Short mmCIF file of N, CA and C in Angstrom, two decimals:
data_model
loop_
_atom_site.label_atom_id
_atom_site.label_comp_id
_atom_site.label_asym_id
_atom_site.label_seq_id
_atom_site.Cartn_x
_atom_site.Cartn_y
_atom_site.Cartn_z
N UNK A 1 -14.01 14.34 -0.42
CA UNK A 1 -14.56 13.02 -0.24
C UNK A 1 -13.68 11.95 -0.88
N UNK A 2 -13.34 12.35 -1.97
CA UNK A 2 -12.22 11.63 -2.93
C UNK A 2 -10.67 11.04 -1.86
N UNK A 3 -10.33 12.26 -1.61
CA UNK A 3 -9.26 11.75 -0.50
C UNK A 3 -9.28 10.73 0.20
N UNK A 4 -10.70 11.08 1.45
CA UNK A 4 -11.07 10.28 2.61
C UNK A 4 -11.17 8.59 1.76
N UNK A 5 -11.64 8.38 0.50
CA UNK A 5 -11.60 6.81 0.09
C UNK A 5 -10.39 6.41 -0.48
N UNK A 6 -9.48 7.26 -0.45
CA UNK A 6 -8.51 6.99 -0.95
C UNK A 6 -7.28 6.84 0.19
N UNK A 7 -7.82 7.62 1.46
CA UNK A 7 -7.17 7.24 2.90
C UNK A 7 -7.58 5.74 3.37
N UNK A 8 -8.68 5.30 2.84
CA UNK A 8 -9.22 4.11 3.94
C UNK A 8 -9.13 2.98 2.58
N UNK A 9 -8.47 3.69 1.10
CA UNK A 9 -7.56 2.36 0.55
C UNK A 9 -6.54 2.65 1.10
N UNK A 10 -5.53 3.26 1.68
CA UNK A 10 -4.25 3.31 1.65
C UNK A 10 -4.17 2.52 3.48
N UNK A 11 -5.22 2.69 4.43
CA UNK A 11 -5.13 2.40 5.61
C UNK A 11 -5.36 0.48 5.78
N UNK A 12 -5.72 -0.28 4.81
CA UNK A 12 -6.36 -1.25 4.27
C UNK A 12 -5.05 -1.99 3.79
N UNK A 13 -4.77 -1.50 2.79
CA UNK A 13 -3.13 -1.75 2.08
C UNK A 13 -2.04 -1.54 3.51
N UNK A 14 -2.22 -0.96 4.09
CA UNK A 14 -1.26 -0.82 5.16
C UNK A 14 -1.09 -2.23 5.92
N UNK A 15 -2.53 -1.96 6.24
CA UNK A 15 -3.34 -3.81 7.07
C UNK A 15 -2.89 -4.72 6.95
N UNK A 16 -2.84 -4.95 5.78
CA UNK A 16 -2.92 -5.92 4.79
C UNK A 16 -1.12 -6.56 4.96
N UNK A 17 -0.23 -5.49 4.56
CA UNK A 17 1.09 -5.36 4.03
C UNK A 17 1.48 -6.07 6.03
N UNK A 18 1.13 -5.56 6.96
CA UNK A 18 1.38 -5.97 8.41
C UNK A 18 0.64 -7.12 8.55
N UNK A 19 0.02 -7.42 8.24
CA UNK A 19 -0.68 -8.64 8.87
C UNK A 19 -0.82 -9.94 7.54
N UNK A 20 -0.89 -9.58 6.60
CA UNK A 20 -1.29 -10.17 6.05
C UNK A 20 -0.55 -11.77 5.85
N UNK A 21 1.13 -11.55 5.84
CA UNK A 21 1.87 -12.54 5.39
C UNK A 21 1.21 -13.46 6.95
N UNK A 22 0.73 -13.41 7.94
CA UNK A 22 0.66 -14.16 9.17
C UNK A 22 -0.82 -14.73 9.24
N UNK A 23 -1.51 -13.90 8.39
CA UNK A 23 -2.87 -14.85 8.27
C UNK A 23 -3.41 -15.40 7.12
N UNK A 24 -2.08 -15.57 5.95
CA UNK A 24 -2.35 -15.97 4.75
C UNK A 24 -3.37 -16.17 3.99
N UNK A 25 -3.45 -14.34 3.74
CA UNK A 25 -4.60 -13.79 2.24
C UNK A 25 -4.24 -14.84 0.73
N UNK A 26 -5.32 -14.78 0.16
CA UNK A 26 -5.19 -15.19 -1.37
C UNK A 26 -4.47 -14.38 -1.68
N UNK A 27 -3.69 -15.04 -2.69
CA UNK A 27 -2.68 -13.84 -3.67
C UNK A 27 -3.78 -13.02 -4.73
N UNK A 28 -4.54 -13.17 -4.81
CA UNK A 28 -5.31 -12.04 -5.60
C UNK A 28 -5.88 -11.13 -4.90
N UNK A 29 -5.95 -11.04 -3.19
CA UNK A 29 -6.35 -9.57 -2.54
C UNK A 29 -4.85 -8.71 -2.74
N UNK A 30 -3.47 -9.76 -2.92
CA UNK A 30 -2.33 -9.08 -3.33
C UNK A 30 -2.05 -8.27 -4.21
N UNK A 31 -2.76 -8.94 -5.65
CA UNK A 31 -2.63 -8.65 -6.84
C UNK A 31 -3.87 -7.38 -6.89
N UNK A 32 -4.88 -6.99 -6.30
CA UNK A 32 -5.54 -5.92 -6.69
C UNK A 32 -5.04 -4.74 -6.01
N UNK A 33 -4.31 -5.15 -4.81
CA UNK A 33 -4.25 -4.02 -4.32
C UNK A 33 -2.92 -3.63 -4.54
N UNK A 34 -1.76 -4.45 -5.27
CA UNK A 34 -1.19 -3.79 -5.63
C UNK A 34 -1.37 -3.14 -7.15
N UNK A 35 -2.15 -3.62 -7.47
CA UNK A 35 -2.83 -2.08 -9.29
C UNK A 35 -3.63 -1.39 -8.49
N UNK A 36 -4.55 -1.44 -7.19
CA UNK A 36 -4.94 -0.15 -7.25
C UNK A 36 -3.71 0.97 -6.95
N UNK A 37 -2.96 0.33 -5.93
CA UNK A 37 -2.27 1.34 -6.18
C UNK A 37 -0.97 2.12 -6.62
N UNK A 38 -0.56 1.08 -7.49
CA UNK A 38 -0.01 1.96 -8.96
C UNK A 38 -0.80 2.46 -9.66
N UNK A 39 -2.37 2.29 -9.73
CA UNK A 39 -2.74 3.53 -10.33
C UNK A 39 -3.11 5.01 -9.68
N UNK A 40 -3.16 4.59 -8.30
CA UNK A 40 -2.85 5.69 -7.30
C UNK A 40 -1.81 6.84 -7.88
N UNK A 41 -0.45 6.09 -7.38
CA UNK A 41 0.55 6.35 -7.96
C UNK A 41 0.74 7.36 -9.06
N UNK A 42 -0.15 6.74 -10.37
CA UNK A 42 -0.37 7.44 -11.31
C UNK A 42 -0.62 8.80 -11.04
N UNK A 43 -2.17 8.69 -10.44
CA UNK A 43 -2.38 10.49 -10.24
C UNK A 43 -1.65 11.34 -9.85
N UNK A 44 -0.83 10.81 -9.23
CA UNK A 44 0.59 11.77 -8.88
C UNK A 44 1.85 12.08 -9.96
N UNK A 45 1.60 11.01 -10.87
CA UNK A 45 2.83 11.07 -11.50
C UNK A 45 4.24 11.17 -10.76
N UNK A 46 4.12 10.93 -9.98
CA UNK A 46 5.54 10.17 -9.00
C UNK A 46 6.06 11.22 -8.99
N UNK A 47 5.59 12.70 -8.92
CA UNK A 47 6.05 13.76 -8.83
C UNK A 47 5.93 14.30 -7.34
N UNK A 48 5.21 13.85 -6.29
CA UNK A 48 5.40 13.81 -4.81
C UNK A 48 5.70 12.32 -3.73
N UNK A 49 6.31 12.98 -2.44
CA UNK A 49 7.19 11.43 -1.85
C UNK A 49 6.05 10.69 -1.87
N UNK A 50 4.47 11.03 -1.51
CA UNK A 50 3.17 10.36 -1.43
C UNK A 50 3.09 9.49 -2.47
N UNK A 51 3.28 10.18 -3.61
CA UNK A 51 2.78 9.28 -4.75
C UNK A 51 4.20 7.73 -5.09
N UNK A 52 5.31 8.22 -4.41
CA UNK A 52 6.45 7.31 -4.54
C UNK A 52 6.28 6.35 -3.47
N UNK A 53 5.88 6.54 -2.30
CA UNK A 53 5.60 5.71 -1.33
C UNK A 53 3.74 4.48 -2.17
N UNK A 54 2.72 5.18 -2.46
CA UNK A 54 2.09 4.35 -3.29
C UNK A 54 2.30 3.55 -4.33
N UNK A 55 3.36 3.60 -5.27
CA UNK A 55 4.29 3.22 -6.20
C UNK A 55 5.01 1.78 -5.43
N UNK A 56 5.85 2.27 -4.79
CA UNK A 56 6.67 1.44 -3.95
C UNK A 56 6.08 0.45 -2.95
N UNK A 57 4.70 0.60 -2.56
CA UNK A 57 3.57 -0.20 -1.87
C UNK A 57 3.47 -1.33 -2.95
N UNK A 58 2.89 -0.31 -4.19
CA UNK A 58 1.92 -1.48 -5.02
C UNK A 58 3.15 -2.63 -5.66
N UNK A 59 4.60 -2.32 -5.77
CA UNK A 59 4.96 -3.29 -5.98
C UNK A 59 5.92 -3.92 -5.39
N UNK A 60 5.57 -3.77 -4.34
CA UNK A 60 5.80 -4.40 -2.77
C UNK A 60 4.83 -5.95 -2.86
N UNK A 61 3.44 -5.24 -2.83
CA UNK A 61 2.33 -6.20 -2.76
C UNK A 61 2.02 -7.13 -4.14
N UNK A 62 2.58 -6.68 -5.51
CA UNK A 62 3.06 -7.66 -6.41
C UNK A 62 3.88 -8.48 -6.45
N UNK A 63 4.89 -7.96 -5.69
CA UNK A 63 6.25 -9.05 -5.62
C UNK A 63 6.17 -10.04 -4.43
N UNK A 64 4.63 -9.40 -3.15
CA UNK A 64 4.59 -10.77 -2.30
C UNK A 64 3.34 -11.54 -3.01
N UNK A 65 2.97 -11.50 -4.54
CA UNK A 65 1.88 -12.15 -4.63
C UNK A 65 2.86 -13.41 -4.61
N UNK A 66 3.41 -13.25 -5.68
CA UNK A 66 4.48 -14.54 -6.22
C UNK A 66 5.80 -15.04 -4.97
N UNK A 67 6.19 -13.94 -4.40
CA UNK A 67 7.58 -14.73 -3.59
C UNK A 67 7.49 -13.81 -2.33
N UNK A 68 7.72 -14.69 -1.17
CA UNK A 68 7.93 -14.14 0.16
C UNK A 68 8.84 -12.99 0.64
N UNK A 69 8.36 -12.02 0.58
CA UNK A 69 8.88 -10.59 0.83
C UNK A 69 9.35 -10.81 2.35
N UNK A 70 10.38 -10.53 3.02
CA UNK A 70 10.99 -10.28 4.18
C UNK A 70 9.73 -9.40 4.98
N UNK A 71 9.41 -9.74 6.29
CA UNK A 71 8.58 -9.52 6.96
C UNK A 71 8.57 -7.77 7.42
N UNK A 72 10.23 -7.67 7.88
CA UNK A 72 10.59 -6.17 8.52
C UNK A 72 10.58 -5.17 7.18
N UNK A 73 10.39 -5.48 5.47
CA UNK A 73 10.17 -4.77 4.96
C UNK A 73 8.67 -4.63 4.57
N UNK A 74 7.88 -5.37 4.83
CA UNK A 74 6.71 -5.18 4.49
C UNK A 74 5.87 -4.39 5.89
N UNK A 75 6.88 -4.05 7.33
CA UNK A 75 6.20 -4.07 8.12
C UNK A 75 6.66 -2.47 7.92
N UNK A 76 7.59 -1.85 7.43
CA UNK A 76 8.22 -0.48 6.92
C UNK A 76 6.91 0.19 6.23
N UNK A 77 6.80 -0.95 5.34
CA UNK A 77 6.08 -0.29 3.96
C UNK A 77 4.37 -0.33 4.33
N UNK A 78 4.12 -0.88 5.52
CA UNK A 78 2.78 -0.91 6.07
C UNK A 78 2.83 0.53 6.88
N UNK A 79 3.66 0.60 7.56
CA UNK A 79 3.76 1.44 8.50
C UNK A 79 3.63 3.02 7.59
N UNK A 80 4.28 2.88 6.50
CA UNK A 80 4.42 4.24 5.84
C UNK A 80 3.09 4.56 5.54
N UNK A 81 2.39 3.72 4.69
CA UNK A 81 1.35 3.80 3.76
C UNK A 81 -0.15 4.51 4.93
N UNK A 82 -0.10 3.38 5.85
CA UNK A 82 -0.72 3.92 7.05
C UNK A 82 -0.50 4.96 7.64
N UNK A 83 0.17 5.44 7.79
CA UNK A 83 0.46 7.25 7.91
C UNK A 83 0.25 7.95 6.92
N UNK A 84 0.39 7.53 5.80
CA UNK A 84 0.05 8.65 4.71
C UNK A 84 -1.58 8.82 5.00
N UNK A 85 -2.69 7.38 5.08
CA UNK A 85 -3.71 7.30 5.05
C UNK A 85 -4.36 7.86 5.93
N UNK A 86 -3.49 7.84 7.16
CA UNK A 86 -3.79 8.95 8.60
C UNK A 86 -3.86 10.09 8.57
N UNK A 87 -3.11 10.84 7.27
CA UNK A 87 -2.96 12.31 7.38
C UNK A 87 -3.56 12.53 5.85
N UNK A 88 -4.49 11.80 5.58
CA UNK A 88 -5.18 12.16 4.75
C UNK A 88 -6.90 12.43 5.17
N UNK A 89 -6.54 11.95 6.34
CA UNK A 89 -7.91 12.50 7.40
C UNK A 89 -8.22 13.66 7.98
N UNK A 90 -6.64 14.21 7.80
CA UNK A 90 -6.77 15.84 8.71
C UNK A 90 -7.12 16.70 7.59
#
């Protein structure tokens, strides 16, 4: 069960990371979702690519709270996260 809410944060963060710079979110849906998931991250201890790709999300989505992240990398880092969240369904 733990997984499945932890797929439909990671499918959300995906959303978010693709769409978001075009329908201009508050920077604080930025700022939570990038600590939730560095603490994602955490549970892994950056000891699998999963947990490095959550890592690399959350401060993705910190660095577009404050300054405009290039679109084709946030659309990479949407794309990844959303597949991880996809195959956390099977």
């Amino acid at each position: 069960m733990l997984v499945k809410i932890l797929g439909i944060i990671d499918l959300i963060a995906g959303l978010i990371l693709i769409f978001g710079a075009s329908i201009n979110l508050p920077n604080q849906i930025f700022m939570v979702f990038g600590v939730v998931l560095l603490v994602k991250s955490s549970l892994g201890l950056l000891k699998d690519f999963a947990s490095w790709i959550d890592f690399l999300c959350g401060i993705i989505f910190l660095i577009s709270a404050t300054i405009s992240v290039p679109e084709i990398i946030s659309l990479i880092f949407g794309l990844l996260i959303i597949q991880k969240g996809l195959f956390s369904f099977l």
